[in-house]
Short mmCIF file of C-alpha atoms in Angstrom, two decimals:
data_model
loop_
_atom_site.label_atom_id
_atom_site.label_comp_id
_atom_site.label_asym_id
_atom_site.label_seq_id
_atom_site.Cartn_x
_atom_site.Cartn_y
_atom_site.Cartn_z
CA MET A 1 0.00 0.00 0.00
CA ILE A 2 1.09 3.54 -0.76
CA PHE A 3 0.42 5.69 2.29
CA ARG A 4 0.97 9.37 2.99
CA GLN A 5 -0.09 11.28 6.12
CA LEU A 6 -0.53 14.96 5.22
CA PHE A 7 -0.87 17.88 7.64
CA GLU A 8 -2.52 21.27 7.10
CA THR A 9 -1.00 23.60 9.69
CA GLU A 10 -3.62 26.36 10.07
CA THR A 11 -6.32 24.01 11.33
CA ALA A 12 -4.04 21.13 12.41
CA THR A 13 -5.92 18.81 10.04
CA TYR A 14 -4.62 15.43 8.95
CA SER A 15 -5.48 14.09 5.50
CA TYR A 16 -4.50 10.62 4.33
CA LEU A 17 -3.63 9.41 0.84
CA LEU A 18 -4.01 5.65 0.33
CA GLY A 19 -3.00 4.03 -2.93
CA CYS A 20 -3.06 0.52 -4.39
CA GLU A 21 0.35 -0.38 -5.77
CA ARG A 22 -1.07 -2.80 -8.34
CA THR A 23 -3.92 -0.78 -9.85
CA ARG A 24 -2.62 2.74 -8.99
CA ARG A 25 -6.11 3.63 -7.72
CA ALA A 26 -6.23 5.87 -4.65
CA CYS A 27 -8.46 7.55 -2.09
CA LEU A 28 -7.93 10.65 0.00
CA ILE A 29 -9.43 10.95 3.48
CA ASP A 30 -10.52 14.44 4.63
CA PRO A 31 -8.93 16.60 1.90
CA VAL A 32 -8.53 20.34 2.61
CA ALA A 33 -9.34 22.80 -0.19
CA SER A 34 -6.25 24.95 0.36
CA GLU A 35 -3.99 21.92 -0.14
CA LEU A 36 -5.26 21.10 -3.66
CA PRO A 37 -1.93 21.85 -5.43
CA LEU A 38 -0.13 19.46 -3.06
CA TYR A 39 -2.63 16.68 -3.71
CA LEU A 40 -2.42 17.06 -7.47
CA GLU A 41 1.37 17.06 -7.37
CA LEU A 42 1.42 13.95 -5.16
CA LEU A 43 -1.01 12.07 -7.38
CA GLN A 44 1.08 12.86 -10.42
CA SER A 45 4.43 12.03 -8.82
CA LEU A 46 3.13 8.71 -7.45
CA ASP A 47 1.27 7.87 -10.68
CA LEU A 48 -2.05 7.46 -8.86
CA LYS A 49 -5.63 7.92 -10.02
CA LEU A 50 -7.85 9.38 -7.30
CA VAL A 51 -11.17 7.54 -7.29
CA TYR A 52 -12.64 8.57 -3.91
CA THR A 53 -12.48 11.40 -1.40
CA LEU A 54 -13.67 10.06 1.96
CA GLU A 55 -15.08 12.51 4.49
CA THR A 56 -15.15 11.52 8.16
CA HIS A 57 -17.88 14.18 8.70
CA VAL A 58 -18.98 17.66 7.64
CA HIS A 59 -16.16 19.73 9.09
CA ALA A 60 -16.49 22.98 11.02
CA ASP A 61 -12.82 24.02 10.93
CA HIS A 62 -11.80 23.83 7.26
CA ILE A 63 -13.33 23.69 3.81
CA THR A 64 -13.16 20.29 2.16
CA GLY A 65 -11.30 19.78 -1.08
CA SER A 66 -13.68 17.07 -2.30
CA GLY A 67 -15.61 19.30 -4.68
CA LEU A 68 -12.48 20.76 -6.25
CA LEU A 69 -10.93 17.32 -6.67
CA ARG A 70 -14.12 16.05 -8.26
CA GLU A 71 -13.86 18.87 -10.82
CA LYS A 72 -10.13 18.38 -11.43
CA VAL A 73 -9.68 14.61 -11.49
CA GLY A 74 -13.19 13.12 -11.50
CA SER A 75 -13.04 11.54 -8.02
CA LYS A 76 -16.27 10.62 -6.21
CA SER A 77 -17.02 12.12 -2.79
CA VAL A 78 -18.11 9.80 0.03
CA VAL A 79 -20.06 11.08 3.06
CA HIS A 80 -22.39 9.44 5.58
CA ARG A 81 -26.06 9.87 4.71
CA ASP A 82 -26.72 11.74 7.99
CA ALA A 83 -23.91 14.27 7.48
CA GLY A 84 -26.05 16.87 5.72
CA ALA A 85 -24.03 16.97 2.49
CA MET A 86 -26.43 15.67 -0.12
CA CYS A 87 -24.07 16.89 -2.84
CA ALA A 88 -21.84 13.84 -2.27
CA ASP A 89 -21.62 11.12 -4.91
CA LEU A 90 -21.95 8.26 -2.41
CA LEU A 91 -24.03 8.53 0.77
CA VAL A 92 -22.88 5.63 2.92
CA THR A 93 -24.12 3.90 6.08
CA ASP A 94 -22.59 1.78 8.82
CA GLY A 95 -20.83 -1.35 7.58
CA VAL A 96 -20.55 -0.34 3.92
CA PRO A 97 -17.37 -1.77 2.33
CA LEU A 98 -15.27 0.41 0.04
CA GLN A 99 -12.81 -1.04 -2.46
CA VAL A 100 -9.89 0.94 -3.87
CA GLY A 101 -7.95 -1.45 -6.07
CA ASP A 102 -6.74 -4.13 -3.65
CA LEU A 103 -7.39 -1.92 -0.60
CA GLN A 104 -10.46 -2.60 1.51
CA LEU A 105 -12.04 -0.13 3.93
CA GLU A 106 -15.16 -0.46 6.07
CA VAL A 107 -17.37 2.45 7.08
CA ARG A 108 -18.15 2.56 10.80
CA HIS A 109 -20.74 5.11 11.89
CA THR A 110 -19.27 6.85 14.96
CA PRO A 111 -21.65 9.75 15.75
CA GLY A 112 -21.45 12.00 18.78
CA HIS A 113 -19.21 14.80 17.54
CA THR A 114 -21.71 15.20 14.69
CA ASN A 115 -24.58 13.00 13.48
CA GLY A 116 -22.72 11.97 10.35
CA CYS A 117 -19.31 11.08 11.76
CA VAL A 118 -17.71 7.91 10.46
CA SER A 119 -14.42 6.11 10.93
CA TYR A 120 -12.76 4.15 8.13
CA VAL A 121 -11.44 0.75 9.21
CA MET A 122 -8.72 -1.27 7.48
CA ALA A 123 -7.06 -4.53 8.53
CA ASP A 124 -4.35 -2.85 10.60
CA ARG A 125 -5.52 0.74 11.08
CA VAL A 126 -8.49 3.03 11.58
CA PHE A 127 -9.01 6.62 10.48
CA THR A 128 -11.11 8.12 13.28
CA GLY A 129 -11.75 11.68 12.08
CA ASP A 130 -12.89 13.80 15.02
CA ALA A 131 -14.48 10.98 17.02
CA LEU A 132 -11.35 9.62 18.71
CA LEU A 133 -8.26 11.81 18.88
CA ILE A 134 -4.85 10.96 20.30
CA GLY A 135 -5.30 11.64 24.00
CA GLY A 136 -8.71 13.19 23.43
CA SER A 137 -11.96 13.15 21.49
CA GLY A 138 -14.07 15.41 19.32
CA ARG A 139 -16.00 18.15 21.09
CA THR A 140 -19.73 17.66 21.64
CA ASP A 141 -21.01 21.16 22.37
CA PHE A 142 -22.27 22.13 18.88
CA GLN A 143 -23.36 20.69 15.48
CA GLN A 144 -25.54 17.85 16.89
CA GLY A 145 -22.91 16.95 19.47
CA ASP A 146 -23.91 14.36 22.08
CA ALA A 147 -21.33 13.24 24.65
CA GLY A 148 -23.16 10.06 25.59
CA GLN A 149 -23.51 9.06 21.96
CA LEU A 150 -19.82 9.75 21.32
CA TYR A 151 -18.85 7.55 24.29
CA ASP A 152 -21.01 4.76 22.90
CA SER A 153 -19.46 5.17 19.43
CA ILE A 154 -15.89 5.07 20.70
CA THR A 155 -16.31 2.23 23.17
CA GLY A 156 -18.63 0.16 20.96
CA LYS A 157 -17.21 0.75 17.47
CA LEU A 158 -13.54 1.61 18.03
CA PHE A 159 -12.38 0.13 21.33
CA THR A 160 -13.68 -3.24 20.09
CA LEU A 161 -11.04 -3.27 17.34
CA PRO A 162 -7.85 -5.33 17.93
CA PRO A 163 -5.61 -3.60 20.52
CA ASP A 164 -2.70 -3.12 18.10
CA THR A 165 -4.89 -1.35 15.51
CA LEU A 166 -3.21 1.92 14.50
CA VAL A 167 -5.25 5.06 15.19
CA TYR A 168 -4.93 7.91 12.70
CA PRO A 169 -7.03 10.93 13.79
CA GLY A 170 -8.45 13.87 11.88
CA HIS A 171 -6.52 16.41 13.94
CA ASP A 172 -3.70 16.74 16.40
CA TYR A 173 -2.55 19.89 18.13
CA GLN A 174 0.46 18.44 19.98
CA GLY A 175 2.55 16.98 17.16
CA ASN A 176 1.32 13.40 17.58
CA THR A 177 0.96 11.40 14.38
CA VAL A 178 -0.36 7.96 15.33
CA SER A 179 -1.57 5.97 18.33
CA THR A 180 -3.09 2.53 18.93
CA ILE A 181 -6.42 1.34 20.27
CA LYS A 182 -4.58 -0.21 23.23
CA GLN A 183 -2.88 3.10 24.07
CA GLU A 184 -6.11 5.11 23.89
CA MET A 185 -8.00 2.58 26.02
CA ALA A 186 -5.29 2.81 28.66
CA LYS A 187 -4.14 6.45 28.60
CA ASN A 188 -6.71 8.69 26.92
CA PRO A 189 -7.52 11.29 29.64
CA ARG A 190 -11.21 11.42 28.69
CA LEU A 191 -11.87 7.74 28.01
CA GLY A 192 -8.95 5.64 29.19
CA GLY A 193 -8.63 3.47 32.24
CA GLY A 194 -12.19 2.24 32.00
CA LYS A 195 -13.90 5.60 32.50
CA SER A 196 -17.66 5.30 32.66
CA ARG A 197 -20.16 6.92 30.34
CA ASP A 198 -21.21 9.34 33.11
CA GLU A 199 -17.59 10.27 33.81
CA PHE A 200 -17.02 11.03 30.12
CA ILE A 201 -20.18 13.15 29.90
CA ALA A 202 -19.07 15.12 32.97
CA ILE A 203 -15.59 15.71 31.50
CA MET A 204 -17.04 16.92 28.21
CA SER A 205 -19.48 19.28 29.93
CA GLU A 206 -16.61 21.06 31.69
CA LEU A 207 -14.37 21.73 28.68
CA LYS A 208 -15.57 25.32 28.04
CA LEU A 209 -14.10 25.44 24.54
CA ALA A 210 -14.01 28.55 22.34
CA TYR A 211 -16.43 28.93 19.42
CA PRO A 212 -14.86 27.28 16.34
CA LYS A 213 -12.93 29.92 14.41
CA PHE A 214 -13.98 28.94 10.88
CA ILE A 215 -17.37 27.33 11.49
CA ASP A 216 -19.49 30.08 9.91
CA GLN A 217 -17.58 29.76 6.63
CA ALA A 218 -16.76 26.05 6.73
CA LEU A 219 -20.14 24.50 7.54
CA PRO A 220 -22.18 25.93 4.65
CA ALA A 221 -19.30 25.33 2.24
CA ASN A 222 -18.89 21.71 3.33
CA GLN A 223 -22.61 21.04 3.12
CA ALA A 224 -22.09 21.97 -0.55
CA CYS A 225 -19.02 19.69 -0.84
CA GLY A 226 -16.62 22.59 -0.66
CA SER A 227 -18.38 25.10 -2.90
CA LEU A 228 -20.70 28.01 -2.15
CA SER A 229 -21.49 28.62 -5.81
#
């Protein structure tokens, strides 16, 4: 597998390029519109054809690059049916398999940060978007957030994966790049050590986070797959 972890500094967003070495077909998880030149250069240099852009949810902190990539290279955008982005080419649900050449991914619906959050599961790794972060989790105080639902998603859909499964999140603000399910179950300050659902809800209610900086621009744009036109 061809794998690249890409980082957009302004919003600390991770995007992931996955490519099949045999067929040269590829997908890009959570592309950022401002990074389009980088993506196009990477695809060309690696001789890859982008077939899917996979959104983990409708983002509130950056504008997706899925619409621009669809225009440029003909890729199909993939979003959960509850995300509120009916412009997507594929509206997926829990358990849907996605095939990219020889690569196989499974959609797991992991709501709680937003209604339409999903994680993408492979044999040895999971891309968790804003549901499970390294040493944290997505916030639950806006955009259909529900702390109890997020706890259920993480413990029921992610912590049930094999312990050595690699965790690749949608963001990191501390310079971390990868974790494991075992590490998050043991050490995540919000969820680790067997914290109860009520304990998690209490922790989330006390965060007092600032209003998202780009939400007023990003949400309407992402509900239109990255375009306001």
